[in-house]
Amino acid sequence: MKHTAVSLGREASRSAGSRFAFYGRVSTEDNQDPEASRAWQIRRARALIEPKGGEIVAEFFDVDKSRSIPWIRRPRASALIEELKKPSRRFDAVVIGEPHRAFYGNQYSLTFPLFEHFAVPLWVPEVGGPIDPANEAHDMIMGVFGGLSKGERNRIKIRVRSAMAAITATEGRFLGGRPPYGYELADVGPHPNPAKAANGKRLRRLVPHPAYSLVVKWIFAQYIKQNGKGLGDIAEELTRQGIPSPSASDPGRNPHRDQVAWSKMAVRTILGNPRYTGREVWNKQRKDEVLLDVDDVALGTTTVMRWNDRDQWVWSENQVHDEIVSIEDFERAQQIRQARARGEYSKRGNPTRRPYVFRGCLFCGYCERKMQGNWNNAQAYYRCRFPDEYALVNNLEHPKVVYLREAEIIGPVEEWLATGFSPERIAATIETMATQATARPDEAAELGKRLAACDRKLRQYRQALEAGADAAEVTGWINQVSGERQRVKAGLEAAPRAPRRDVVSREEIVRVLEQTGDLVRVVLEADPLDKADLFKEMGLWMTYYPQKRLVEAQVIPGPPHVRSVCVRGGYEPVRQTPIPLAASLPFPEVA
């Protein structure tokens, strides 16, 4: 039912003495105290409504969420919106203590129509009561606050970046974070800011580690000498000698990393770090905000880390800590890296015209790493190369190379997709899903959240690869998260299950499977070059178990804003459902 401005104004006039829901938000990026921030925001809200008989009966407070994130992607704000839609909601109006915290940019214009539609007054201190949708001054004030909020955030970013650049160039001060491998931190006196010094803050500087600095020198020497070793050879030699990797050398600060062996990414990172020359360097990377969906701007943006060109790096004017590698040797290493790269040096992955249908979807059952495409004898293969040294350190019985021919699995996969998700199988699939619909106790639920977080990170890292991030570095991140995912999955499978109370309705499942069936038909008719993107968009995840001679496949559709695909030939975009589904199929033995 459409609610007019007049009806909303009447609701607002009756809201005095009614029940209120409070909304607030705090971001911990700048070390804000969530409890203190909530306290002053709710105090300001109560000062507005209590003189008029209002009472707060429900709270929706987002913690650690940037103001740039739209309401539909803030957990508590989206929960508030869902409450607005319920006729039996616990409150009659909503009060916000600080509009700067709640609205950013055009978020007010995208959110307030919901309050107007459901006839729920929105109170803010800046207008002295409920917002009147027919009052142009109210609308202008709230729009100004959104613009001021965005401007404030941008000014903070500019000030911080300018200060960091100036400190790096003129003072060469250590700017925080983990010290590079080969260095350790030493105290050099109180902080120059008197307030921070009074709180015990100290300045630090980098000093060479007595043992690991020699490893860094050895890596550069082996790489830049005539007919020097490659990244893989250096990593394998260090692992063979039992030298601790960067994460293993400081396990207390790297609990999230695999501390088992050297990787090519670790060696490459060391060879590309200019801080070994004794100078402080800043601005090697930047954070870009990119749209989640170009067809739905209201979903907002996500932050993507990208590498800056070398001419944008900020170097200290003078040497500020002891060097481990001379500038000449460092520059020589960069020249060799460029010379060994294919064509013009780039941090982007090497593009291929080979139609690897399962690119990014196939993983090794031994080590959980993504299998790489390999073209051999005019056919597509997938392989996982695992050096002996890595297998020994990881206590894995991993063959040196695992091969799988694409032609042996493409038929079973397409047959499974054609039959398992066809309209004729909807009833059987519904029964299977209803049987498996369970909810886990608190411990298992927490493991489920951690597993979902690992999956999100893996998707983000793959998006970073597509956006042009350093392939070697991102691959290392993916391997680390894959290992964590394997451990969490094992714990989740061992956790007990309890009957589920919030089962997805059968109508929703039918709608989901019908949409999935449409996507399957598109996949089967697509050009081979398009199938890889389509399989990724539909959430295909395959694991090859060489020891069992089988492949296991799962399809887990994702949220609609990240599952939008379009292929050659004029197909319309096909959107998946936000309801997470999974189906698995063990394939027959392959040759």
Coordinates of C-alpha atoms in Angstrom, one line a residue:
M1 CA 0.0 0.0 0.0
K2 CA 1.3 3.4 -0.9
H3 CA 1.7 5.8 2.0
T4 CA 1.6 9.5 1.3
A5 CA 3.6 12.2 3.0
V6 CA 0.4 13.2 4.8
S7 CA -0.2 9.8 6.4
L8 CA 3.5 9.6 7.4
G9 CA 3.2 13.1 9.0
R10 CA 0.2 11.8 11.0
E11 CA 2.2 8.8 12.1
A12 CA 5.0 11.1 13.2
S13 CA 2.6 13.3 15.2
R14 CA 1.3 10.2 17.0
S15 CA 4.8 8.8 17.7
A16 CA 5.3 11.0 20.8
G17 CA 5.2 8.6 23.7
S18 CA 5.7 5.6 21.4
R19 CA 8.3 2.9 21.1
F20 CA 11.5 3.7 19.3
A21 CA 14.2 1.6 17.6
F22 CA 17.7 3.1 17.8
Y23 CA 20.2 2.9 15.0
G24 CA 23.9 3.7 15.2
R25 CA 27.3 2.8 13.7
V26 CA 30.9 2.8 14.6
S27 CA 34.1 2.0 12.6
T28 CA 37.1 0.7 14.4
E29 CA 39.5 1.7 11.6
D30 CA 40.7 4.7 13.6
N31 CA 40.7 2.9 16.9
Q32 CA 37.4 4.1 18.1
D33 CA 35.9 2.5 21.2
P34 CA 32.6 0.8 20.2
E35 CA 31.1 1.0 23.7
A36 CA 31.9 4.7 24.1
S37 CA 30.6 5.6 20.6
R38 CA 27.4 3.7 21.2
A39 CA 27.0 5.4 24.6
W40 CA 27.1 8.9 23.3
Q41 CA 25.0 8.2 20.2
I42 CA 22.2 6.6 22.2
R43 CA 22.5 9.4 24.8
R44 CA 21.9 11.9 22.0
A45 CA 19.0 9.9 20.7
R46 CA 17.3 9.7 24.1
A47 CA 17.8 13.5 24.7
L48 CA 15.7 14.0 21.5
I49 CA 12.8 11.5 22.2
E50 CA 12.5 11.3 26.0
P51 CA 11.1 14.8 26.6
K52 CA 8.3 13.8 24.2
G53 CA 7.6 10.6 26.0
G54 CA 9.6 8.3 23.7
E55 CA 11.3 5.1 24.8
I56 CA 14.0 3.0 23.0
V57 CA 12.8 -0.6 23.0
A58 CA 15.2 -2.0 20.3
E59 CA 18.8 -1.3 19.3
F60 CA 20.5 -1.8 15.9
F61 CA 24.2 -0.9 16.2
D62 CA 26.8 -1.8 13.5
V63 CA 30.4 -2.2 14.7
D64 CA 33.5 -2.2 12.5
K65 CA 31.5 -1.2 9.4
S66 CA 32.7 1.8 7.3
R67 CA 30.2 4.5 6.6
S68 CA 30.7 4.0 2.9
I69 CA 29.0 0.6 3.1
P70 CA 25.3 0.9 2.1
W71 CA 22.6 -0.1 4.6
I72 CA 21.7 -3.4 2.8
R73 CA 25.3 -4.6 3.4
R74 CA 25.5 -3.6 7.1
P75 CA 24.3 -6.5 9.3
R76 CA 22.3 -4.5 11.8
A77 CA 21.1 -1.9 9.4
S78 CA 19.8 -4.6 7.0
A79 CA 18.1 -6.2 10.1
L80 CA 16.4 -2.9 10.8
I81 CA 15.1 -2.7 7.3
E82 CA 13.7 -6.2 7.6
E83 CA 11.9 -5.2 10.8
L84 CA 10.3 -2.3 9.0
K85 CA 8.6 -4.7 6.6
K86 CA 6.9 -6.6 9.5
P87 CA 3.4 -5.4 10.6
S88 CA 4.2 -6.8 14.0
R89 CA 7.4 -4.9 14.5
R90 CA 8.4 -4.0 18.1
F91 CA 8.7 -0.3 17.5
D92 CA 6.6 2.6 16.1
A93 CA 9.5 4.9 15.0
V94 CA 13.3 5.0 14.5
V95 CA 15.7 7.4 16.0
I96 CA 19.3 8.1 14.9
G97 CA 21.7 9.8 17.2
E98 CA 24.2 10.9 14.6
P99 CA 23.3 11.2 10.9
H100 CA 27.0 11.5 10.0
R101 CA 27.5 8.0 11.2
A102 CA 24.4 6.6 9.6
F103 CA 24.3 8.1 6.1
Y104 CA 27.1 8.6 3.5
G105 CA 26.8 10.2 0.1
N106 CA 23.4 9.4 -1.4
Q107 CA 22.5 6.7 1.2
Y108 CA 19.8 8.8 2.7
S109 CA 17.9 9.2 -0.6
L110 CA 18.2 5.4 -1.1
T111 CA 17.0 4.5 2.4
F112 CA 14.4 7.0 3.5
P113 CA 11.8 6.0 0.9
L114 CA 11.5 2.7 2.8
F115 CA 10.6 4.5 6.0
E116 CA 8.1 6.5 4.1
H117 CA 6.6 3.5 2.4
F118 CA 6.1 1.6 5.6
A119 CA 4.9 4.7 7.4
V120 CA 7.7 4.6 10.1
P121 CA 8.8 8.0 11.2
L122 CA 12.6 8.6 11.3
W123 CA 13.8 11.0 14.0
V124 CA 17.1 12.8 13.9
P125 CA 18.4 15.6 16.3
E126 CA 19.3 17.9 13.4
V127 CA 15.7 18.5 12.5
G128 CA 14.5 18.4 16.1
G129 CA 12.1 15.4 15.6
P130 CA 10.8 13.3 12.8
I131 CA 11.8 14.0 9.2
D132 CA 8.9 15.4 7.2
P133 CA 9.1 14.0 3.6
A134 CA 7.1 17.0 2.4
N135 CA 9.5 19.5 3.9
E136 CA 12.2 20.5 1.4
A137 CA 14.4 21.9 4.1
H138 CA 14.5 18.5 5.9
D139 CA 15.4 16.8 2.7
M140 CA 18.1 19.3 1.9
I141 CA 19.6 19.1 5.5
M142 CA 19.8 15.3 5.3
G143 CA 21.4 15.4 1.8
V144 CA 24.0 17.9 3.1
F145 CA 24.8 15.7 6.0
G146 CA 25.5 12.8 3.6
G147 CA 27.8 15.0 1.5
L148 CA 29.6 16.2 4.6
S149 CA 30.1 12.7 5.8
K150 CA 31.6 11.7 2.4
G151 CA 33.8 14.8 2.4
E152 CA 35.0 14.2 5.9
R153 CA 36.1 10.7 5.0
N154 CA 37.9 11.9 1.9
R155 CA 39.7 14.7 3.8
I156 CA 40.9 12.2 6.4
K157 CA 42.3 10.0 3.7
I158 CA 44.1 12.9 2.1
R159 CA 45.6 14.1 5.3
V160 CA 46.7 10.7 6.4
R161 CA 48.3 9.9 3.0
S162 CA 50.0 13.3 2.9
A163 CA 51.4 12.9 6.4
M164 CA 52.6 9.4 5.6
A165 CA 54.4 10.6 2.5
A166 CA 56.0 13.5 4.3
I167 CA 57.2 11.3 7.2
T168 CA 58.6 8.8 4.8
A169 CA 60.5 11.3 2.7
T170 CA 61.9 13.6 5.3
E171 CA 62.2 11.5 8.5
G172 CA 62.3 7.9 7.2
R173 CA 60.4 6.8 10.3
F174 CA 59.4 3.2 10.6
L175 CA 55.7 3.3 9.8
G176 CA 54.6 0.1 11.5
G177 CA 53.6 -3.4 10.5
R178 CA 55.7 -6.6 10.4
P179 CA 59.4 -6.0 9.9
P180 CA 60.7 -7.5 6.6
Y181 CA 62.3 -10.9 6.8
G182 CA 66.0 -10.3 7.8
Y183 CA 65.2 -7.4 10.0
E184 CA 64.0 -7.0 13.6
L185 CA 62.8 -3.9 15.5
A186 CA 64.9 -1.9 17.9
D187 CA 63.8 0.9 20.3
V188 CA 65.2 4.3 19.4
G189 CA 63.5 6.5 22.0
P190 CA 60.1 8.1 22.9
H191 CA 57.6 9.1 20.3
P192 CA 57.9 12.7 18.9
N193 CA 54.3 13.3 19.6
P194 CA 54.2 14.4 23.3
A195 CA 50.7 12.9 23.9
K196 CA 51.7 9.6 22.5
A197 CA 55.0 9.7 24.3
A198 CA 53.2 10.3 27.6
N199 CA 51.1 7.1 26.9
G200 CA 54.3 5.1 26.5
K201 CA 54.6 5.1 22.7
R202 CA 58.1 4.5 21.4
L203 CA 59.8 4.9 18.1
R204 CA 61.3 1.8 16.4
R205 CA 63.8 1.3 13.7
L206 CA 64.9 -1.7 11.6
V207 CA 68.1 -3.5 12.5
P208 CA 69.5 -6.6 10.7
H209 CA 68.8 -9.9 12.3
P210 CA 72.0 -11.7 13.0
A211 CA 71.0 -14.9 11.2
Y212 CA 68.1 -14.1 8.8
S213 CA 69.9 -11.1 7.3
L214 CA 72.5 -13.5 6.0
V215 CA 69.7 -15.6 4.3
V216 CA 68.5 -12.4 2.5
K217 CA 72.1 -11.7 1.3
W218 CA 72.4 -15.3 0.1
I219 CA 69.1 -15.1 -1.8
F220 CA 70.2 -12.0 -3.7
A221 CA 73.6 -13.4 -4.4
Q222 CA 72.2 -16.7 -5.9
Y223 CA 69.7 -14.7 -8.0
I224 CA 71.9 -12.1 -9.5
K225 CA 75.0 -14.1 -10.2
Q226 CA 75.8 -15.3 -13.7
N227 CA 73.4 -18.1 -14.6
G228 CA 71.8 -17.6 -11.2
K229 CA 69.1 -19.7 -9.7
G230 CA 65.4 -19.2 -10.3
L231 CA 62.7 -18.5 -7.6
G232 CA 61.7 -22.2 -7.4
D233 CA 65.3 -23.5 -7.1
I234 CA 66.1 -21.0 -4.4
A235 CA 62.9 -21.9 -2.4
E236 CA 63.6 -25.6 -2.7
E237 CA 67.2 -25.2 -1.6
L238 CA 66.2 -23.2 1.5
T239 CA 63.6 -25.7 2.4
R240 CA 66.0 -28.6 1.9
Q241 CA 68.5 -26.9 4.2
G242 CA 65.9 -26.5 6.9
I243 CA 66.1 -22.7 7.0
P244 CA 62.9 -21.2 8.6
S245 CA 60.6 -19.5 6.1
P246 CA 59.5 -15.9 6.8
S247 CA 56.3 -17.0 8.6
A248 CA 58.1 -19.7 10.5
S249 CA 60.8 -17.3 11.7
D250 CA 58.2 -15.3 13.6
P251 CA 55.3 -17.7 14.3
G252 CA 53.8 -15.5 17.0
R253 CA 53.0 -12.7 14.5
N254 CA 52.0 -15.1 11.7
P255 CA 49.6 -17.6 13.2
H256 CA 47.4 -17.3 10.1
R257 CA 50.1 -18.4 7.7
D258 CA 51.4 -21.9 6.8
Q259 CA 54.7 -22.1 8.5
V260 CA 56.0 -25.2 6.7
A261 CA 58.2 -24.4 3.8
W262 CA 59.6 -21.7 1.5
S263 CA 57.5 -20.7 -1.5
K264 CA 58.4 -18.9 -4.7
M265 CA 56.2 -16.1 -3.6
A266 CA 58.3 -15.6 -0.4
V267 CA 61.5 -15.4 -2.4
R268 CA 60.0 -13.1 -5.0
T269 CA 58.7 -10.8 -2.2
I270 CA 62.2 -10.6 -0.7
L271 CA 63.8 -9.8 -4.1
G272 CA 61.3 -7.0 -4.8
N273 CA 61.5 -5.3 -1.4
P274 CA 63.5 -2.0 -1.7
R275 CA 63.7 -1.6 2.1
Y276 CA 66.7 -4.0 2.1
T277 CA 68.7 -1.1 0.7
G278 CA 68.4 0.8 4.0
R279 CA 65.7 3.3 2.8
E280 CA 62.1 3.5 3.9
V281 CA 59.6 3.1 1.1
W282 CA 55.9 3.8 1.2
N283 CA 53.0 3.8 -1.3
K284 CA 53.9 0.5 -3.1
Q285 CA 50.2 -0.4 -2.9
R286 CA 46.9 1.5 -2.8
K287 CA 43.3 0.7 -2.0
D288 CA 40.9 1.2 -4.8
E289 CA 37.1 1.2 -4.2
V290 CA 35.4 -0.6 -7.1
L291 CA 31.7 -1.2 -7.7
L292 CA 30.3 -4.6 -6.6
D293 CA 27.9 -4.6 -9.5
V294 CA 28.0 -2.0 -12.3
D295 CA 24.3 -2.7 -13.0
D296 CA 23.3 -2.0 -9.3
V297 CA 25.3 1.0 -8.0
A298 CA 23.2 1.0 -4.8
L299 CA 25.2 -2.1 -3.6
G300 CA 28.2 0.1 -3.1
T301 CA 31.9 -0.7 -3.5
T302 CA 34.5 -3.1 -2.3
T303 CA 38.1 -2.4 -1.5
V304 CA 40.7 -3.9 -3.8
M305 CA 44.5 -3.7 -3.2
R306 CA 46.4 -2.8 -6.3
W307 CA 50.1 -2.2 -7.0
N308 CA 51.3 1.3 -7.8
D309 CA 53.9 1.9 -10.5
R310 CA 57.4 2.3 -9.2
D311 CA 57.5 6.0 -10.0
Q312 CA 54.7 6.5 -7.5
W313 CA 56.7 5.0 -4.6
V314 CA 57.8 7.4 -1.9
W315 CA 61.4 6.9 -0.8
S316 CA 63.2 8.4 2.2
E317 CA 65.7 11.0 1.1
N318 CA 68.5 9.4 3.1
Q319 CA 69.4 5.9 4.4
V320 CA 67.5 5.4 7.7
H321 CA 68.5 1.9 8.7
D322 CA 71.3 -0.5 8.0
E323 CA 71.3 -1.9 4.5
I324 CA 71.4 -5.7 3.9
V325 CA 71.7 -5.3 0.1
S326 CA 73.3 -2.6 -1.8
I327 CA 71.3 -0.4 -4.2
E328 CA 73.3 -1.8 -7.1
D329 CA 72.5 -5.4 -6.3
F330 CA 68.8 -4.5 -5.7
E331 CA 68.6 -2.8 -9.1
R332 CA 70.4 -5.7 -10.7
A333 CA 67.8 -8.1 -9.3
Q334 CA 64.9 -6.0 -10.7
Q335 CA 66.6 -6.0 -14.1
I336 CA 66.9 -9.8 -14.1
R337 CA 63.2 -10.2 -13.0
Q338 CA 62.2 -8.0 -16.0
A339 CA 64.5 -9.9 -18.4
R340 CA 63.1 -13.3 -17.3
A341 CA 59.5 -12.1 -17.6
R342 CA 57.7 -12.9 -20.9
G343 CA 57.6 -9.8 -23.0
E344 CA 57.2 -6.5 -21.3
Y345 CA 57.4 -6.9 -17.5
S346 CA 54.0 -6.8 -15.9
K347 CA 52.5 -7.9 -12.6
R348 CA 49.5 -9.2 -14.5
G349 CA 49.2 -12.9 -15.2
N350 CA 50.1 -14.3 -18.6
P351 CA 46.9 -14.4 -20.6
T352 CA 46.1 -17.6 -22.5
R353 CA 43.9 -18.4 -25.5
R354 CA 43.7 -22.0 -24.5
P355 CA 40.1 -23.0 -23.7
Y356 CA 40.6 -24.5 -20.2
V357 CA 37.0 -25.2 -19.3
F358 CA 37.7 -25.8 -15.6
R359 CA 40.1 -22.9 -15.0
G360 CA 40.0 -21.9 -11.4
C361 CA 37.4 -24.6 -10.5
L362 CA 39.6 -27.7 -10.1
F363 CA 41.7 -28.4 -7.0
C364 CA 44.1 -31.1 -5.9
G365 CA 42.9 -33.6 -3.4
Y366 CA 46.4 -34.0 -1.9
C367 CA 47.2 -30.4 -1.0
E368 CA 44.0 -28.4 -1.7
R369 CA 45.8 -26.2 -4.1
K370 CA 44.3 -25.0 -7.4
M371 CA 45.4 -27.2 -10.3
Q372 CA 47.0 -25.3 -13.2
G373 CA 46.1 -25.6 -16.9
N374 CA 48.7 -27.4 -19.1
W375 CA 48.4 -27.8 -22.8
N376 CA 50.0 -31.1 -24.0
N377 CA 49.6 -33.1 -27.2
A378 CA 46.9 -30.6 -28.5
Q379 CA 44.8 -31.4 -25.4
A380 CA 43.9 -29.5 -22.2
Y381 CA 45.4 -31.1 -19.0
Y382 CA 45.4 -29.9 -15.4
R383 CA 48.4 -30.4 -13.1
C384 CA 49.6 -29.9 -9.6
R385 CA 53.4 -29.7 -9.2
F386 CA 54.6 -30.2 -5.7
P387 CA 58.3 -30.3 -5.1
D388 CA 59.7 -33.1 -2.9
E389 CA 61.0 -30.7 -0.3
Y390 CA 57.5 -29.2 0.2
A391 CA 55.9 -32.6 0.5
L392 CA 58.5 -33.7 3.2
V393 CA 58.0 -30.6 5.3
N394 CA 54.2 -30.8 5.0
N395 CA 54.2 -34.5 5.9
L396 CA 52.3 -35.3 2.6
E397 CA 52.7 -38.2 0.3
H398 CA 52.3 -36.0 -2.7
P399 CA 53.5 -37.1 -6.1
K400 CA 55.8 -34.6 -7.7
V401 CA 53.3 -33.9 -10.5
V402 CA 49.6 -34.8 -10.6
Y403 CA 48.0 -34.8 -14.0
L404 CA 44.3 -34.9 -15.1
R405 CA 43.1 -34.8 -18.7
E406 CA 40.1 -32.5 -19.3
A407 CA 38.5 -34.7 -21.8
E408 CA 38.0 -37.5 -19.2
I409 CA 35.8 -35.3 -16.9
I410 CA 34.1 -32.8 -19.2
G411 CA 31.5 -35.4 -20.3
P412 CA 30.5 -36.6 -16.7
V413 CA 30.3 -33.0 -15.5
E414 CA 28.0 -31.8 -18.2
E415 CA 25.9 -34.9 -17.9
W416 CA 25.6 -34.4 -14.2
L417 CA 24.6 -30.7 -14.6
A418 CA 22.1 -31.6 -17.3
T419 CA 20.4 -34.2 -15.2
G420 CA 20.9 -33.3 -11.6
F421 CA 19.5 -29.7 -12.1
S422 CA 16.9 -30.4 -14.7
P423 CA 13.2 -29.6 -14.0
E424 CA 12.5 -33.3 -13.8
R425 CA 14.8 -33.7 -10.9
I426 CA 13.5 -30.8 -8.8
A427 CA 11.3 -32.9 -6.6
A428 CA 14.1 -35.4 -5.7
T429 CA 16.5 -32.6 -5.1
I430 CA 14.0 -30.9 -2.8
E431 CA 13.7 -34.0 -0.7
T432 CA 17.5 -34.4 -0.5
M433 CA 17.9 -30.8 0.6
A434 CA 15.1 -31.0 3.2
T435 CA 16.7 -34.1 4.7
Q436 CA 20.1 -32.4 4.9
A437 CA 18.7 -29.1 6.2
T438 CA 20.3 -28.8 9.7
A439 CA 21.5 -26.2 12.0
R440 CA 24.6 -26.7 14.2
P441 CA 25.3 -25.9 17.8
D442 CA 27.2 -22.8 18.7
E443 CA 30.7 -24.3 18.3
A444 CA 29.8 -25.8 14.9
A445 CA 28.1 -22.6 13.9
E446 CA 31.3 -20.6 14.6
L447 CA 33.2 -23.1 12.4
G448 CA 30.6 -22.6 9.7
K449 CA 31.2 -18.8 9.8
R450 CA 35.0 -19.4 9.6
L451 CA 34.5 -21.7 6.6
A452 CA 32.3 -19.0 4.9
A453 CA 35.0 -16.4 5.7
C454 CA 37.6 -18.6 4.0
D455 CA 35.4 -19.0 0.9
R456 CA 34.9 -15.2 0.8
K457 CA 38.6 -14.6 1.0
L458 CA 39.3 -17.1 -1.8
R459 CA 36.8 -15.4 -4.0
Q460 CA 38.3 -12.0 -3.2
Y461 CA 41.8 -13.2 -3.9
R462 CA 40.7 -14.6 -7.3
Q463 CA 39.1 -11.3 -8.1
A464 CA 42.3 -9.6 -7.1
L465 CA 44.2 -11.8 -9.6
E466 CA 41.7 -10.8 -12.3
A467 CA 42.1 -7.1 -11.4
G468 CA 45.9 -7.3 -12.0
A469 CA 47.4 -8.0 -8.6
D470 CA 50.8 -9.8 -8.2
A471 CA 50.0 -13.4 -9.3
A472 CA 52.7 -14.9 -7.1
E473 CA 51.8 -13.0 -4.0
V474 CA 48.0 -13.6 -4.4
T475 CA 48.7 -17.3 -5.1
G476 CA 50.5 -17.5 -1.7
W477 CA 47.5 -15.9 0.0
I478 CA 45.2 -18.5 -1.7
N479 CA 47.3 -21.4 -0.5
Q480 CA 47.3 -20.1 3.0
V481 CA 43.5 -19.7 3.1
S482 CA 43.0 -23.1 1.4
G483 CA 45.0 -24.8 4.2
E484 CA 42.9 -23.0 6.9
R485 CA 39.8 -24.0 5.0
Q486 CA 40.8 -27.6 5.0
R487 CA 41.3 -27.6 8.8
V488 CA 38.0 -25.8 9.5
K489 CA 36.1 -28.1 7.2
A490 CA 37.5 -31.1 9.0
G491 CA 36.4 -29.7 12.4
L492 CA 32.9 -28.8 11.0
E493 CA 32.4 -32.3 9.6
A494 CA 33.2 -33.8 13.1
A495 CA 30.9 -31.4 14.9
P496 CA 27.5 -32.7 16.0
R497 CA 24.3 -31.6 14.3
A498 CA 21.0 -30.5 15.7
P499 CA 17.5 -30.2 14.1
R500 CA 17.1 -27.1 12.1
R501 CA 14.3 -24.7 12.8
D502 CA 14.7 -22.1 10.0
V503 CA 14.5 -24.5 7.0
V504 CA 14.2 -22.8 3.6
S505 CA 10.7 -23.1 2.2
R506 CA 10.1 -25.6 -0.6
E507 CA 8.8 -22.8 -2.8
E508 CA 12.1 -21.0 -2.6
I509 CA 14.0 -24.2 -3.4
V510 CA 11.8 -24.8 -6.5
R511 CA 12.5 -21.3 -7.7
V512 CA 16.2 -21.6 -7.0
L513 CA 16.5 -24.9 -9.0
E514 CA 14.5 -23.6 -11.9
Q515 CA 16.9 -20.7 -12.2
T516 CA 19.9 -23.0 -11.8
G517 CA 18.5 -25.2 -14.6
D518 CA 18.3 -22.2 -16.9
L519 CA 22.0 -21.5 -16.2
V520 CA 22.9 -25.1 -16.9
R521 CA 21.3 -24.9 -20.3
V522 CA 23.3 -21.8 -21.1
V523 CA 26.5 -23.6 -20.0
L524 CA 25.9 -26.6 -22.2
E525 CA 25.3 -24.4 -25.2
A526 CA 28.2 -22.0 -24.6
D527 CA 31.4 -21.6 -26.5
P528 CA 34.3 -23.5 -24.9
L529 CA 36.1 -20.2 -24.2
D530 CA 33.0 -19.0 -22.2
K531 CA 32.4 -22.1 -20.1
A532 CA 35.3 -21.4 -17.7
D533 CA 33.6 -18.0 -16.7
L534 CA 30.2 -19.6 -16.6
F535 CA 31.3 -22.5 -14.3
K536 CA 33.0 -20.0 -12.0
E537 CA 29.9 -17.8 -11.9
M538 CA 27.6 -20.7 -11.1
G539 CA 29.9 -21.7 -8.2
L540 CA 31.3 -25.0 -9.6
W541 CA 34.0 -26.4 -7.2
M542 CA 35.8 -29.6 -8.1
T543 CA 38.4 -31.6 -6.2
Y544 CA 40.5 -34.4 -7.9
Y545 CA 41.5 -37.3 -5.6
P546 CA 44.2 -39.2 -7.5
Q547 CA 44.6 -41.8 -4.8
K548 CA 40.9 -42.7 -5.2
R549 CA 40.7 -42.0 -8.9
L550 CA 37.7 -39.8 -8.7
V551 CA 36.6 -36.2 -9.0
E552 CA 34.1 -34.6 -6.6
A553 CA 32.0 -31.7 -7.8
Q554 CA 29.9 -29.2 -5.9
V555 CA 27.7 -26.3 -7.1
I556 CA 27.3 -23.5 -4.5
P557 CA 25.4 -20.5 -6.0
G558 CA 26.3 -17.2 -4.5
P559 CA 24.6 -13.9 -3.9
P560 CA 22.9 -12.3 -6.9
H561 CA 25.2 -9.3 -7.0
V562 CA 28.3 -11.4 -7.6
R563 CA 26.6 -14.1 -9.7
S564 CA 25.7 -12.2 -12.8
V565 CA 27.0 -13.6 -16.1
C566 CA 26.7 -12.9 -19.8
V567 CA 28.2 -14.9 -22.7
R568 CA 28.8 -14.4 -26.4
G569 CA 25.9 -14.6 -28.8
G570 CA 23.4 -12.3 -27.0
Y571 CA 22.5 -14.3 -24.0
E572 CA 20.8 -12.2 -21.3
P573 CA 22.5 -12.2 -17.8
V574 CA 21.4 -15.0 -15.6
R575 CA 21.3 -14.3 -11.9
Q576 CA 21.7 -16.9 -9.2
T577 CA 19.9 -17.0 -5.8
P578 CA 21.3 -15.8 -2.5
I579 CA 20.2 -19.1 -0.9
P580 CA 23.4 -21.3 -0.5
L581 CA 22.8 -24.7 -2.1
A582 CA 25.3 -27.5 -2.6
A583 CA 25.3 -30.7 -4.6
S584 CA 28.1 -33.2 -5.0
L585 CA 28.8 -36.0 -7.4
P586 CA 31.6 -38.5 -7.2
F587 CA 32.7 -39.3 -10.7
P588 CA 33.6 -42.8 -11.9
E589 CA 37.2 -43.8 -12.1
V590 CA 39.1 -41.9 -14.8
A591 CA 42.1 -43.2 -16.8

